């Protein structure tokens, strides 16, 4: 009898320990940020040789590829490229964010009824799809996949600082423009105030990136970045120029 009771007691204690462990694990998970394989193991735009010095011919070749007018048949004018290496963003930039066909090809300038903006000047507004997968288009700019917070919490619009201080690069025929992220805000889908051509950040030119929020697509995530630097193709660091080498780096237009 004692032997049976001892065995039964050991089973009860083991079961209690298991329950406590599961409860603790549940509490821990509940208090962690939303996670996904994409965010934990992001597809970085890195290749061997990015630290190698590039000569003039190599730099010219990359610059020409950046400005290759590859969508004339679609009545789209190539503006250049946008890159955010730490989020694996690398896309061509065209000039019509109001065309679904254009958005399927990359990022597009979003100004409507005003001239196409100029990189490094004014408020350069740029839009691309959020495919809710953490990679394609501007999907990676949403902090958590398929989670409205922190951009929308209990019906109230918010923002995020998770990208603050990160660099976004625009490139055209002249060279590479560096912008530094200052904040992310949220606006209603019909709010066009973010397109104000006269908007500035700290009295400097700015970059405004617009993409949908998921799952509540009635709102838009706005990433605001301040213009901080410019390098010609010949003066820019080789590592930076290499980020736009499409012969080595895959664009994230498609997964």
Short mmCIF file of C-alpha atoms in Angstrom, two decimals:
data_model
loop_
_atom_site.label_atom_id
_atom_site.label_comp_id
_atom_site.label_asym_id
_atom_site.label_seq_id
_atom_site.Cartn_x
_atom_site.Cartn_y
_atom_site.Cartn_z
CA UNK A 1 0.00 0.00 0.00
CA UNK A 2 2.82 2.37 0.94
CA UNK A 3 4.55 1.55 -2.33
CA UNK A 4 1.37 2.35 -4.27
CA UNK A 5 0.84 5.63 -2.40
CA UNK A 6 4.44 6.66 -2.99
CA UNK A 7 4.15 6.00 -6.73
CA UNK A 8 0.82 7.82 -6.91
CA UNK A 9 2.30 10.81 -5.05
CA UNK A 10 5.22 11.00 -7.48
CA UNK A 11 2.78 11.07 -10.43
CA UNK A 12 0.74 13.85 -8.80
CA UNK A 13 3.85 15.94 -8.13
CA UNK A 14 5.10 15.41 -11.70
CA UNK A 15 1.71 16.44 -13.09
CA UNK A 16 1.61 19.57 -10.93
CA UNK A 17 5.11 20.54 -12.05
CA UNK A 18 4.06 20.10 -15.69
CA UNK A 19 0.99 22.29 -15.21
CA UNK A 20 3.06 25.02 -13.53
CA UNK A 21 5.62 24.90 -16.34
CA UNK A 22 2.91 25.24 -19.01
CA UNK A 23 1.28 28.17 -17.20
CA UNK A 24 4.63 29.97 -16.88
CA UNK A 25 5.37 29.37 -20.57
CA UNK A 26 1.96 30.77 -21.50
CA UNK A 27 2.54 33.92 -19.44
CA UNK A 28 5.99 34.39 -21.02
CA UNK A 29 4.64 34.02 -24.58
CA UNK A 30 1.75 36.40 -23.87
CA UNK A 31 4.22 39.15 -22.95
CA UNK A 32 6.51 38.72 -25.95
CA UNK A 33 6.27 40.81 -29.14
CA UNK A 34 4.41 39.22 -32.02
CA UNK A 35 6.86 36.99 -33.83
CA UNK A 36 7.16 35.43 -37.26
CA UNK A 37 9.81 33.48 -39.16
CA UNK A 38 10.17 36.45 -41.52
CA UNK A 39 11.02 38.88 -38.72
CA UNK A 40 13.30 36.47 -36.92
CA UNK A 41 15.13 35.22 -39.99
CA UNK A 42 14.87 38.08 -42.46
CA UNK A 43 16.14 37.73 -46.01
CA UNK A 44 19.06 40.11 -45.96
CA UNK A 45 20.34 41.72 -49.15
CA UNK A 46 23.93 40.62 -48.67
CA UNK A 47 26.37 38.98 -51.03
CA UNK A 48 30.04 38.19 -51.03
CA UNK A 49 32.12 41.04 -52.36
CA UNK A 50 29.97 43.88 -50.97
CA UNK A 51 32.99 45.22 -49.12
CA UNK A 52 35.23 45.16 -52.18
CA UNK A 53 36.23 48.46 -53.73
CA UNK A 54 34.29 49.25 -56.92
CA UNK A 55 35.99 50.94 -59.84
CA UNK A 56 34.43 53.63 -62.04
CA UNK A 57 33.26 51.16 -64.68
CA UNK A 58 31.47 49.00 -62.11
CA UNK A 59 29.82 52.02 -60.51
CA UNK A 60 28.65 53.31 -63.89
CA UNK A 61 27.17 49.91 -64.73
CA UNK A 62 25.17 49.81 -61.49
CA UNK A 63 23.95 53.38 -62.00
CA UNK A 64 22.82 52.57 -65.55
CA UNK A 65 20.90 49.52 -64.35
CA UNK A 66 19.19 51.61 -61.66
CA UNK A 67 17.90 54.03 -64.30
CA UNK A 68 17.12 51.49 -67.05
CA UNK A 69 13.75 52.58 -68.43
CA UNK A 70 12.19 49.11 -68.36
CA UNK A 71 8.46 49.92 -68.28
CA UNK A 72 7.90 52.25 -71.23
CA UNK A 73 5.23 49.90 -72.56
CA UNK A 74 3.27 50.40 -69.36
CA UNK A 75 3.53 54.21 -69.63
CA UNK A 76 5.62 54.36 -66.47
CA UNK A 77 8.68 56.50 -66.06
CA UNK A 78 11.54 55.06 -64.03
CA UNK A 79 12.55 57.33 -61.15
CA UNK A 80 15.27 55.09 -59.75
CA UNK A 81 15.38 52.64 -56.82
CA UNK A 82 14.58 52.53 -53.12
CA UNK A 83 16.58 50.38 -50.68
CA UNK A 84 16.38 49.62 -46.99
CA UNK A 85 18.95 46.83 -46.57
CA UNK A 86 18.20 45.95 -42.94
CA UNK A 87 14.60 45.12 -44.00
CA UNK A 88 15.64 43.49 -47.30
CA UNK A 89 13.82 46.17 -49.30
CA UNK A 90 15.10 46.80 -52.82
CA UNK A 91 12.62 47.98 -55.46
CA UNK A 92 12.48 50.10 -58.59
CA UNK A 93 10.60 53.38 -58.28
CA UNK A 94 8.09 54.50 -60.91
CA UNK A 95 5.73 57.45 -61.05
CA UNK A 96 2.13 56.28 -60.55
CA UNK A 97 1.00 54.98 -57.16
CA UNK A 98 -2.61 55.18 -58.37
CA UNK A 99 -2.17 52.32 -60.82
CA UNK A 100 -2.53 48.76 -59.50
CA UNK A 101 -0.39 47.55 -62.40
CA UNK A 102 2.35 50.00 -61.42
CA UNK A 103 2.23 48.93 -57.76
CA UNK A 104 2.69 45.34 -58.87
CA UNK A 105 6.01 46.39 -60.44
CA UNK A 106 7.55 48.16 -57.44
CA UNK A 107 7.26 51.38 -55.45
CA UNK A 108 5.71 54.50 -56.97
CA UNK A 109 5.66 58.22 -56.26
CA UNK A 110 2.32 59.08 -54.66
CA UNK A 111 1.85 62.77 -55.43
CA UNK A 112 -1.41 63.43 -57.26
CA UNK A 113 -2.13 66.58 -59.23
CA UNK A 114 1.40 67.88 -58.65
CA UNK A 115 4.69 67.30 -60.48
CA UNK A 116 6.61 64.09 -59.81
CA UNK A 117 8.77 64.82 -56.74
CA UNK A 118 12.53 65.10 -56.89
CA UNK A 119 14.77 62.93 -54.72
CA UNK A 120 16.50 64.96 -52.04
CA UNK A 121 14.02 67.83 -52.35
CA UNK A 122 10.70 68.70 -50.76
CA UNK A 123 8.44 65.90 -49.58
CA UNK A 124 9.23 62.78 -51.61
CA UNK A 125 6.17 60.59 -51.20
CA UNK A 126 6.45 56.91 -52.05
CA UNK A 127 3.94 54.05 -51.89
CA UNK A 128 4.03 50.28 -52.35
CA UNK A 129 1.90 47.28 -51.42
CA UNK A 130 1.88 45.63 -48.03
CA UNK A 131 1.37 41.94 -48.83
CA UNK A 132 1.18 41.03 -45.13
CA UNK A 133 4.13 38.65 -45.38
CA UNK A 134 6.95 40.72 -43.87
CA UNK A 135 8.94 40.79 -47.10
CA UNK A 136 7.21 41.70 -50.37
CA UNK A 137 6.83 45.39 -51.25
CA UNK A 138 6.78 47.53 -48.12
CA UNK A 139 5.41 44.66 -45.99
CA UNK A 140 8.53 44.65 -43.81
CA UNK A 141 7.81 48.19 -42.65
CA UNK A 142 4.90 46.97 -40.49
CA UNK A 143 6.29 46.10 -37.08
CA UNK A 144 4.27 42.91 -36.62
CA UNK A 145 2.73 40.76 -39.34
CA UNK A 146 -1.09 40.66 -39.36
CA UNK A 147 -1.32 42.71 -36.15
CA UNK A 148 -2.78 46.23 -36.08
CA UNK A 149 -0.92 47.27 -32.92
CA UNK A 150 0.89 49.54 -32.29
CA UNK A 151 -0.54 51.48 -35.24
CA UNK A 152 -4.17 50.93 -34.23
CA UNK A 153 -5.14 50.02 -30.67
CA UNK A 154 -8.77 49.90 -29.48
CA UNK A 155 -9.80 51.99 -32.47
CA UNK A 156 -7.26 54.72 -31.72
CA UNK A 157 -4.47 55.54 -34.14
CA UNK A 158 -0.94 55.30 -32.81
CA UNK A 159 2.57 54.92 -34.16
CA UNK A 160 5.89 53.16 -33.71
CA UNK A 161 9.54 54.01 -33.14
CA UNK A 162 10.93 50.57 -34.02
CA UNK A 163 12.64 51.89 -37.19
CA UNK A 164 13.86 55.18 -35.73
CA UNK A 165 17.44 55.92 -36.77
CA UNK A 166 17.44 53.39 -39.62
CA UNK A 167 18.52 54.52 -43.08
CA UNK A 168 16.50 54.45 -46.27
CA UNK A 169 18.27 55.07 -49.57
CA UNK A 170 16.92 56.48 -52.82
CA UNK A 171 18.99 56.28 -55.98
CA UNK A 172 18.69 57.96 -59.37
CA UNK A 173 21.03 58.97 -62.20
CA UNK A 174 22.79 61.54 -60.01
CA UNK A 175 23.59 59.30 -57.06
CA UNK A 176 22.32 58.03 -53.72
CA UNK A 177 20.22 59.99 -51.24
CA UNK A 178 20.22 58.97 -47.58
CA UNK A 179 17.20 59.48 -45.36
CA UNK A 180 16.97 58.66 -41.66
CA UNK A 181 13.70 57.35 -40.19
CA UNK A 182 12.29 59.60 -37.46
CA UNK A 183 8.95 57.94 -36.71
CA UNK A 184 5.99 55.96 -37.96
CA UNK A 185 2.44 57.28 -37.68
CA UNK A 186 -0.99 56.09 -38.76
CA UNK A 187 -3.60 57.83 -40.89
CA UNK A 188 -7.01 57.01 -42.29
CA UNK A 189 -6.90 55.72 -45.86
CA UNK A 190 -8.56 58.91 -47.10
CA UNK A 191 -6.14 61.28 -45.36
CA UNK A 192 -4.15 63.02 -48.09
CA UNK A 193 -2.36 65.46 -45.79
CA UNK A 194 0.74 63.23 -45.90
CA UNK A 195 1.09 64.15 -49.58
CA UNK A 196 1.68 67.83 -48.80
CA UNK A 197 4.57 68.83 -51.07
CA UNK A 198 5.63 71.53 -48.61
CA UNK A 199 5.98 69.19 -45.63
CA UNK A 200 9.43 69.07 -44.03
CA UNK A 201 11.21 67.39 -41.12
CA UNK A 202 13.35 69.71 -39.00
CA UNK A 203 13.25 72.17 -41.91
CA UNK A 204 14.86 69.55 -44.15
CA UNK A 205 13.56 67.63 -47.13
CA UNK A 206 11.75 64.46 -46.15
CA UNK A 207 10.73 61.04 -47.41
CA UNK A 208 7.18 59.85 -46.76
CA UNK A 209 6.54 56.14 -47.27
CA UNK A 210 2.93 54.98 -47.42
CA UNK A 211 1.69 51.41 -47.15
CA UNK A 212 -1.45 49.65 -45.94
CA UNK A 213 -1.95 48.44 -42.40
CA UNK A 214 -2.95 44.78 -41.93
CA UNK A 215 -5.39 43.40 -41.01
CA UNK A 216 -7.32 46.71 -40.88
CA UNK A 217 -6.73 48.04 -44.39
CA UNK A 218 -8.83 51.16 -43.72
CA UNK A 219 -5.62 52.71 -42.38
CA UNK A 220 -2.15 53.49 -43.70
CA UNK A 221 1.24 53.21 -42.04
CA UNK A 222 3.28 56.36 -42.66
CA UNK A 223 7.05 56.17 -42.29
CA UNK A 224 8.62 59.62 -41.99
CA UNK A 225 12.33 60.02 -42.76
CA UNK A 226 14.58 63.08 -42.84
CA UNK A 227 17.01 63.81 -45.68
CA UNK A 228 20.50 63.53 -44.26
CA UNK A 229 23.05 63.00 -47.04
CA UNK A 230 23.85 62.66 -50.73
CA UNK A 231 26.67 60.84 -52.53
CA UNK A 232 27.38 60.74 -56.24
CA UNK A 233 27.85 57.29 -57.76
CA UNK A 234 31.59 57.88 -57.85
CA UNK A 235 31.95 59.23 -54.30
CA UNK A 236 29.57 56.89 -52.44
CA UNK A 237 31.11 54.09 -50.35
CA UNK A 238 31.43 50.86 -52.34
CA UNK A 239 29.28 49.00 -49.84
CA UNK A 240 26.44 51.47 -50.37
CA UNK A 241 26.72 51.40 -54.16
CA UNK A 242 26.68 47.60 -54.02
CA UNK A 243 23.25 47.63 -52.38
CA UNK A 244 21.84 48.70 -55.75
CA UNK A 245 23.65 46.03 -57.76
CA UNK A 246 20.68 44.11 -59.14
CA UNK A 247 22.99 41.55 -60.71
CA UNK A 248 23.73 40.37 -57.17
CA UNK A 249 20.72 41.43 -55.13
CA UNK A 250 17.19 40.20 -55.64
CA UNK A 251 14.43 42.79 -55.53
CA UNK A 252 11.58 42.16 -53.12
CA UNK A 253 8.76 42.85 -55.56
CA UNK A 254 7.78 39.20 -55.23
CA UNK A 255 8.52 36.74 -52.38
#
